[in-house]
mmCIF file of C-alpha atoms in Angstrom:
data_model
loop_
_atom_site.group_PDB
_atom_site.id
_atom_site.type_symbol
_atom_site.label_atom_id
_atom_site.label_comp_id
_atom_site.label_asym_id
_atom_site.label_seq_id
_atom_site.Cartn_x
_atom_site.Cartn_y
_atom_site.Cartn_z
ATOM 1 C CA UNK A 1 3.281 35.561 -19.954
ATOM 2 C CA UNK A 2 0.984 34.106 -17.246
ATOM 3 C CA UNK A 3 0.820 30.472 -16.640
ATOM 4 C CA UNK A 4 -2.747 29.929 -18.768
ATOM 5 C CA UNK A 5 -1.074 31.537 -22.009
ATOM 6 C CA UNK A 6 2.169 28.883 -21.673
ATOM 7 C CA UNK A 7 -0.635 26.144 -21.208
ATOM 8 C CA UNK A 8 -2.166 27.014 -24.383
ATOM 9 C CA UNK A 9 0.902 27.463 -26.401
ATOM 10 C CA UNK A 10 1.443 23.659 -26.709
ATOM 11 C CA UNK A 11 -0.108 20.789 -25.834
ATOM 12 C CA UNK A 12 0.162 18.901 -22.210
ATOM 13 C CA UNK A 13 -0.085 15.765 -20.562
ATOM 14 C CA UNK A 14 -2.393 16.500 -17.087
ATOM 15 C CA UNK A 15 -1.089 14.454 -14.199
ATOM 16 C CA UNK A 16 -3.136 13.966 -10.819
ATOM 17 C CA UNK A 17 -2.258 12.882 -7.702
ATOM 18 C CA UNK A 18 -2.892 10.514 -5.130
ATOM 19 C CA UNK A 19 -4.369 11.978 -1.842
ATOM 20 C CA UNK A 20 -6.434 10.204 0.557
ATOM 21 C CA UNK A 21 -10.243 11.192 -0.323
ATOM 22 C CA UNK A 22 -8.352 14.327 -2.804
ATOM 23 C CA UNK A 23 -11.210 13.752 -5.433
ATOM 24 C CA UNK A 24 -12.949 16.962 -4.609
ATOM 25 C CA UNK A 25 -9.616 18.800 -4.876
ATOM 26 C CA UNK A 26 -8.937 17.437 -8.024
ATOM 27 C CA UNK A 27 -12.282 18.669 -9.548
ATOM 28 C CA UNK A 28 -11.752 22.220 -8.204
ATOM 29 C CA UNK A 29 -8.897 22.065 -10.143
ATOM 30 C CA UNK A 30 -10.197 21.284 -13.283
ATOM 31 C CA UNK A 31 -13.013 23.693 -13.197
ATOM 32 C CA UNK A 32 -10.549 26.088 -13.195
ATOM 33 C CA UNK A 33 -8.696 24.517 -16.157
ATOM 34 C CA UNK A 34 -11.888 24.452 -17.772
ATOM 35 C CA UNK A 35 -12.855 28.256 -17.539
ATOM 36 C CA UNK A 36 -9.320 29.034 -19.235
ATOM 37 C CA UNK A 37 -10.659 26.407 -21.700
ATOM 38 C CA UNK A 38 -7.311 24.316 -21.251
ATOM 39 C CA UNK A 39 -7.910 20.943 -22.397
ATOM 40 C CA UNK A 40 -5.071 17.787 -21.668
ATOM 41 C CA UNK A 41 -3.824 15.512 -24.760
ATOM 42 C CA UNK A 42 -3.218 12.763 -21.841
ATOM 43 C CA UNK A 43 -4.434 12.429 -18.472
ATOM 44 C CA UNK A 44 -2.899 10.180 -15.850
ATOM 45 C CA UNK A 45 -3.200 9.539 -11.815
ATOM 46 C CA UNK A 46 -3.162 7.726 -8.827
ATOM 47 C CA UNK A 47 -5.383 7.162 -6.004
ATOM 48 C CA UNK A 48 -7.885 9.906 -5.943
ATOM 49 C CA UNK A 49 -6.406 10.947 -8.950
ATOM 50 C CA UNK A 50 -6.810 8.318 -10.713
ATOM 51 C CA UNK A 51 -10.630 8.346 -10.057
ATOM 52 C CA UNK A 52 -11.096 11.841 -10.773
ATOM 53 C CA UNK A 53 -8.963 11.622 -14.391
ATOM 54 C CA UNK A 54 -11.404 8.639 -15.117
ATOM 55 C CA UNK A 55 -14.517 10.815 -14.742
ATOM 56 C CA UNK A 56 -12.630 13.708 -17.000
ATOM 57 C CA UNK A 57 -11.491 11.846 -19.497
ATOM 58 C CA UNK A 58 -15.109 9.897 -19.373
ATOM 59 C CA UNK A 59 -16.230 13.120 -20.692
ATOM 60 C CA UNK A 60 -17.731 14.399 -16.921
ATOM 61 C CA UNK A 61 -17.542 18.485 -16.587
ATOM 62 C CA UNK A 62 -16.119 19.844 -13.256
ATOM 63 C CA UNK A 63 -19.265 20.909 -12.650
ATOM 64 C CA UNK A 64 -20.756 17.296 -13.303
ATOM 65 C CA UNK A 65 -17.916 15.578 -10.803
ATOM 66 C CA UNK A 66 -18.706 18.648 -8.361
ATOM 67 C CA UNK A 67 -22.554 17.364 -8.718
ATOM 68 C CA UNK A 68 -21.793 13.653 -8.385
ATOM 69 C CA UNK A 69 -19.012 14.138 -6.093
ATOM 70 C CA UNK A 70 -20.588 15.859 -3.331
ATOM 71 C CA UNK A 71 -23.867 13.914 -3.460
ATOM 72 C CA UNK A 72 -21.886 10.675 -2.369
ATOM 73 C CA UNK A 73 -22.355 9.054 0.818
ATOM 74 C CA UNK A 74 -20.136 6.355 3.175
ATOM 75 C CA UNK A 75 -22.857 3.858 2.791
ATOM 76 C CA UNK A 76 -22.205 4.128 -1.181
ATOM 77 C CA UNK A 77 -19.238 2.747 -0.842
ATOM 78 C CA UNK A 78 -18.589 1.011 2.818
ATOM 79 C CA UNK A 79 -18.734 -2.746 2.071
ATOM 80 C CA UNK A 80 -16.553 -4.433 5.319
ATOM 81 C CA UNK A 81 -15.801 -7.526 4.936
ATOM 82 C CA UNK A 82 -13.289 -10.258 5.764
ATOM 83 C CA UNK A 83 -9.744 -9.887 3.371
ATOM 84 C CA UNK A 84 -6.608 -7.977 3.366
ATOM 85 C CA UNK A 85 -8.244 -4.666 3.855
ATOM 86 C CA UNK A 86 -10.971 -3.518 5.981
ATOM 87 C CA UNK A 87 -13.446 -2.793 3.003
ATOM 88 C CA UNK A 88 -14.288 -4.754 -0.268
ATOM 89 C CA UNK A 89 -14.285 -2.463 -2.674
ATOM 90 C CA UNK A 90 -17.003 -3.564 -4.846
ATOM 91 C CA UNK A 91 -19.872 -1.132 -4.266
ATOM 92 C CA UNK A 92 -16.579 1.137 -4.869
ATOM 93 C CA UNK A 93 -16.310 -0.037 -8.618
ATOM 94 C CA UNK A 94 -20.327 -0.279 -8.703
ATOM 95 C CA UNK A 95 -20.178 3.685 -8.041
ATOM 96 C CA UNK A 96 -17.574 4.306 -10.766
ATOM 97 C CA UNK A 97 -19.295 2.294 -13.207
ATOM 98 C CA UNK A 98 -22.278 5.791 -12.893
ATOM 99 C CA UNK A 99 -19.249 8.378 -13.186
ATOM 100 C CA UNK A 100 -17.058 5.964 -15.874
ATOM 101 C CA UNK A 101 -17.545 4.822 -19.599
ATOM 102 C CA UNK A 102 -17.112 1.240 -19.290
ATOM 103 C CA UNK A 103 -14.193 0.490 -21.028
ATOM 104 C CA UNK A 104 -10.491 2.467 -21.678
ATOM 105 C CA UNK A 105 -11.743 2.395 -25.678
ATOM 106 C CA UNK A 106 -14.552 4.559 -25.220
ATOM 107 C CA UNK A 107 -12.612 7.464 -23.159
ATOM 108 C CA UNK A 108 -13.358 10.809 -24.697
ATOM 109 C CA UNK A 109 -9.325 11.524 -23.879
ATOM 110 C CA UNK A 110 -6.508 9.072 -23.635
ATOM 111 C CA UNK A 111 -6.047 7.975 -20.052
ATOM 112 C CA UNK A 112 -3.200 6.009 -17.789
ATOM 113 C CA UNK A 113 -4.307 4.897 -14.709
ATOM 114 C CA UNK A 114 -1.274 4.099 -12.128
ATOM 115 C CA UNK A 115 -1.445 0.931 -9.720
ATOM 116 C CA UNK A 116 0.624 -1.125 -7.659
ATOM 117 C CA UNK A 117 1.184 -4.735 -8.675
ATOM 118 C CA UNK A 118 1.363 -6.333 -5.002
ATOM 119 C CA UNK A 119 3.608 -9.571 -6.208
ATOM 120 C CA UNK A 120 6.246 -7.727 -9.077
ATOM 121 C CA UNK A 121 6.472 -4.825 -6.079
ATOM 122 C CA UNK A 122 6.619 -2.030 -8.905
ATOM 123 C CA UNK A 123 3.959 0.290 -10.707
ATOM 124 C CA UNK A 124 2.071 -0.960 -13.729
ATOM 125 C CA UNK A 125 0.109 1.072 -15.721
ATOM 126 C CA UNK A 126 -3.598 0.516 -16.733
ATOM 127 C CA UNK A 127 -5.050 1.572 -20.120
ATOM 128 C CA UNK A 128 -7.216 -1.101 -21.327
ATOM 129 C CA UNK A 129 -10.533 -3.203 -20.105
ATOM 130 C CA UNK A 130 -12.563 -1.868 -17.642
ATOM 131 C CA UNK A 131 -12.219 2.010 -16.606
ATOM 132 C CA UNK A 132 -13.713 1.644 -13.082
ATOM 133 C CA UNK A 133 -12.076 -1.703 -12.413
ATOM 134 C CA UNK A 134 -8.390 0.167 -12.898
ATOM 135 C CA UNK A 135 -9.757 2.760 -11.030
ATOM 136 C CA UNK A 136 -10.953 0.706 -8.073
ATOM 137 C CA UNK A 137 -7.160 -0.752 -8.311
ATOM 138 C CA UNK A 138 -5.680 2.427 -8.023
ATOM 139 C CA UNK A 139 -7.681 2.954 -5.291
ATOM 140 C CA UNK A 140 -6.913 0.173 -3.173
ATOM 141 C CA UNK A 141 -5.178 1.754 -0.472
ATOM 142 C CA UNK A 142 -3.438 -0.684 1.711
ATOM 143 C CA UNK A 143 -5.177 -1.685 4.821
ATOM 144 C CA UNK A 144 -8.289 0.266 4.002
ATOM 145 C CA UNK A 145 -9.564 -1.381 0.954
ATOM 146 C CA UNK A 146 -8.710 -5.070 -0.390
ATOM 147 C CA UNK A 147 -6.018 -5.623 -3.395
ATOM 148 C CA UNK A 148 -7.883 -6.083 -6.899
ATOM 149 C CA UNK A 149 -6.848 -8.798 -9.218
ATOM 150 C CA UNK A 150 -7.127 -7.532 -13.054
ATOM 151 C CA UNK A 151 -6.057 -10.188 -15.776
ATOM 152 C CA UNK A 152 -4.098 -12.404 -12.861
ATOM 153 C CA UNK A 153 -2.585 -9.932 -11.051
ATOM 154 C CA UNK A 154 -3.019 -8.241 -7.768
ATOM 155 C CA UNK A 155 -2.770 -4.605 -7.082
ATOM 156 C CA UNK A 156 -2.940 -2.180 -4.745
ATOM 157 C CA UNK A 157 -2.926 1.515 -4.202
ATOM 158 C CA UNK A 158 -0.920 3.650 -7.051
ATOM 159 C CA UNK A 159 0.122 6.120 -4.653
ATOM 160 C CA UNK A 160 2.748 3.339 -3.489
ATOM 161 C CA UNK A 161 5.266 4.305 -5.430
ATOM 162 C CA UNK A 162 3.603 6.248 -7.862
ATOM 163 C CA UNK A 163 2.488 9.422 -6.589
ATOM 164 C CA UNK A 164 1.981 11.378 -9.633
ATOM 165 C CA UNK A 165 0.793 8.535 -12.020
ATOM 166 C CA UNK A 166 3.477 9.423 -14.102
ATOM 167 C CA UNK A 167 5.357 6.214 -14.339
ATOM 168 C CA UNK A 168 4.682 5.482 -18.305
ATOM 169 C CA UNK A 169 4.749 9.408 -18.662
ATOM 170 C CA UNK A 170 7.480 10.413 -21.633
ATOM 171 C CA UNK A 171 10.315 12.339 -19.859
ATOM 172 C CA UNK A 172 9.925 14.951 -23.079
ATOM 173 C CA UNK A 173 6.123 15.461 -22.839
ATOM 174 C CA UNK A 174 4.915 18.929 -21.254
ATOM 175 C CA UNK A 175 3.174 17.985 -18.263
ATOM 176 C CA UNK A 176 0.679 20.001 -15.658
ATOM 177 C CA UNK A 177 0.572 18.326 -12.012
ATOM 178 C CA UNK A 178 -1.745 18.588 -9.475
ATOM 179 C CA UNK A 179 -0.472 17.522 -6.413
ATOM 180 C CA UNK A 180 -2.150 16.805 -2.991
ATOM 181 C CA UNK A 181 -0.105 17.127 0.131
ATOM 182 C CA UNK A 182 0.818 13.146 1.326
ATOM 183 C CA UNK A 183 -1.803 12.078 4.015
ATOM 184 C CA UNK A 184 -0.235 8.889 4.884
ATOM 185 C CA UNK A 185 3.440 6.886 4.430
ATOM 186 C CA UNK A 186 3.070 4.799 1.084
ATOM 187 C CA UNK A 187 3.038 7.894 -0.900
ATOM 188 C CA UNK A 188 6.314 8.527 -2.718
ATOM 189 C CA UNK A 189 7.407 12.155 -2.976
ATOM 190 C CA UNK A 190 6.550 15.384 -4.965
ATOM 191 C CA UNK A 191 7.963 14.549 -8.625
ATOM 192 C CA UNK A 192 11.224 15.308 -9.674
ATOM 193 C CA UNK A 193 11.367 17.788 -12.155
ATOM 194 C CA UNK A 194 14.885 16.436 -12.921
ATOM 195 C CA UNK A 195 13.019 14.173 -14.688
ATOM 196 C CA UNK A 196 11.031 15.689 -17.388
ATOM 197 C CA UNK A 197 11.685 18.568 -19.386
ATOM 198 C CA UNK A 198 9.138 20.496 -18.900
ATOM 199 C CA UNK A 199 6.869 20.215 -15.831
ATOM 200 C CA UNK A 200 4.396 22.486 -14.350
ATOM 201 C CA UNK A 201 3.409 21.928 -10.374
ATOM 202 C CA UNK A 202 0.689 23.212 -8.221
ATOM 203 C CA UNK A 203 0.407 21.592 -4.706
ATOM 204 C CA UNK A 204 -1.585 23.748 -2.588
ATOM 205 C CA UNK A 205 -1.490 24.233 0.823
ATOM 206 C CA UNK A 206 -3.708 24.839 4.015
ATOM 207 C CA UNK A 207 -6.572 22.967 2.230
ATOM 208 C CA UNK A 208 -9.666 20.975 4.267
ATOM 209 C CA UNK A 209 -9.179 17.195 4.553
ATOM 210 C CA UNK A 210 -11.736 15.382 3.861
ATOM 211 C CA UNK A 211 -12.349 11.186 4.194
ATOM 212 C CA UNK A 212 -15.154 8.512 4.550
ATOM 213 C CA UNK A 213 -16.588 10.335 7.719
ATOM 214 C CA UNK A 214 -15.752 14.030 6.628
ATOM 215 C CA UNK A 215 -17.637 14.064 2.721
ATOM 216 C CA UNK A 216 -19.378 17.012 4.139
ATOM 217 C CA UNK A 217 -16.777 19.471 3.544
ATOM 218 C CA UNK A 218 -16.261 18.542 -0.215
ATOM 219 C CA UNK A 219 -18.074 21.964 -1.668
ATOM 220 C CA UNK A 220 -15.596 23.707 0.915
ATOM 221 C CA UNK A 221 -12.919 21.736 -0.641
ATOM 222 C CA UNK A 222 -13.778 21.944 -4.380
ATOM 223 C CA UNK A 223 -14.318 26.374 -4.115
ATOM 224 C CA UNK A 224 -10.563 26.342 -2.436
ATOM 225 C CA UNK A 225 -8.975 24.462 -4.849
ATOM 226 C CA UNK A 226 -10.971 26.270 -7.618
ATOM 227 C CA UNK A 227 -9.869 29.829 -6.156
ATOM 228 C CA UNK A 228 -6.583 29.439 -6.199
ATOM 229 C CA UNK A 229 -5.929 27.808 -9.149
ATOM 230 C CA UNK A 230 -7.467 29.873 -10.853
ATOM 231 C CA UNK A 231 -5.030 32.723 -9.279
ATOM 232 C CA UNK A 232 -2.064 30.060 -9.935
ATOM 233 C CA UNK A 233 -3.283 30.009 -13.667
ATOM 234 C CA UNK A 234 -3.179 33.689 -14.076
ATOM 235 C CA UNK A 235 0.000 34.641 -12.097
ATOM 236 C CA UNK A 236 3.386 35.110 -14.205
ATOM 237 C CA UNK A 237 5.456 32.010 -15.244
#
């Protein structure tokens, strides 16, 4: 049995990782989920992969995040300004709100968005009110982009101690992770599969980086990924 057929034998929870600028990753990825027409019950993420499991379960294609994706600039998003974080953050949330459906109600597929509440010092997870305002949270990372407040709190990055998003994940749920290779020290670790019952985990290496000054290489980034995953998907369990 290759790893596609065990992926359609029962359903799965997708989980995406945080992974400084890893959205283009993350969308090779799914293309190739898509062509084996493997389709999550849940998705959840952090970071990058929280933005990138908003779009999906939004109802975006690969092929539509590969479009938007790519066509992104700094300037789209680059709003310095004085705070605890170099940039804003709100032409960030004015982008998702093009990609995003505008509120967790309207999602196409159930979504958990991970984030770091700044004053509890723990994960909370997102999954109501605005999709690209929990995004932009999950986003924050710390030092680059300001903390968000959401309903009275303030939060930061999910990747802080929530690599995976899989915080509010049931330990007995199948689950499929995608994880990018930790880029800077607030990420926690590669899950444990202790943990859960059955997991699934494809972290690729020898990958491009990209970031705000290297969006050029996303199309490079977006065909690796998609290559080998789709070899990951079709190799024996």
């Amino acid at each position: 049995m290759i790893k596609a057929d065990l992926l359609h034998a029962k359903p799965f929870t997708l989980s995406l990782s945080s992974g400084f600028f890893g959205f283009f990753a993350h969308a090779g990825f799914i293309k190739a989920l898509e062509e084996k027409n493997l389709k999550p019950k849940l998705i959840v993420g952090s970071s990058a992969g929280a933005l990138t499991a908003a779009c999906y379960a939004s109802g975006l294609t690969a092929n539509d995040m590969s479009k938007e994706f790519t066509q992104i600039k700094k300037t789209d998003f680059w709003d310095v300004g004085l705070g605890f974080g170099l940039v804003r953050g709100e032409k960030l949330e004015k982008l998702f709100d093009r990609f995003m459906s505008p509120d967790f109600s309207k999602l196409s597929t159930p979504l958990q968005i991970s984030a770091f509440d700044l004053f509890a010092l723990k994960t909370k997870t997102l999954n109501s009110g605005s999709v690209a305002k929990a995004a932009r949270a999950s986003c924050a990372v710390p030092g680059l982009f300001h903390p968000v407040r959401i309903d009275k709190r303030t939060y930061l990055d999910g990747g802080v101690a929530d690599k995976m998003g899989l915080s509010s994940v049931d330990r007995s749920d199948f689950v499929l992770c995608h994880s990018l290779g930790s880029t800077n020290g607030f990420e926690s670790k590669r899950v444990n599969r202790k943990n859960f019952k059955n997991l699934m985990q494809l972290e690729l290496k020898n990958i491009s980086r990209s970031g705000p000054d290297h969006l050029h290489v996303g199309p490079e980034i977006i065909n690796q990924v998609h290559v080998q995953t789709k070899a990951w998907l079709e190799s024996p369990v």
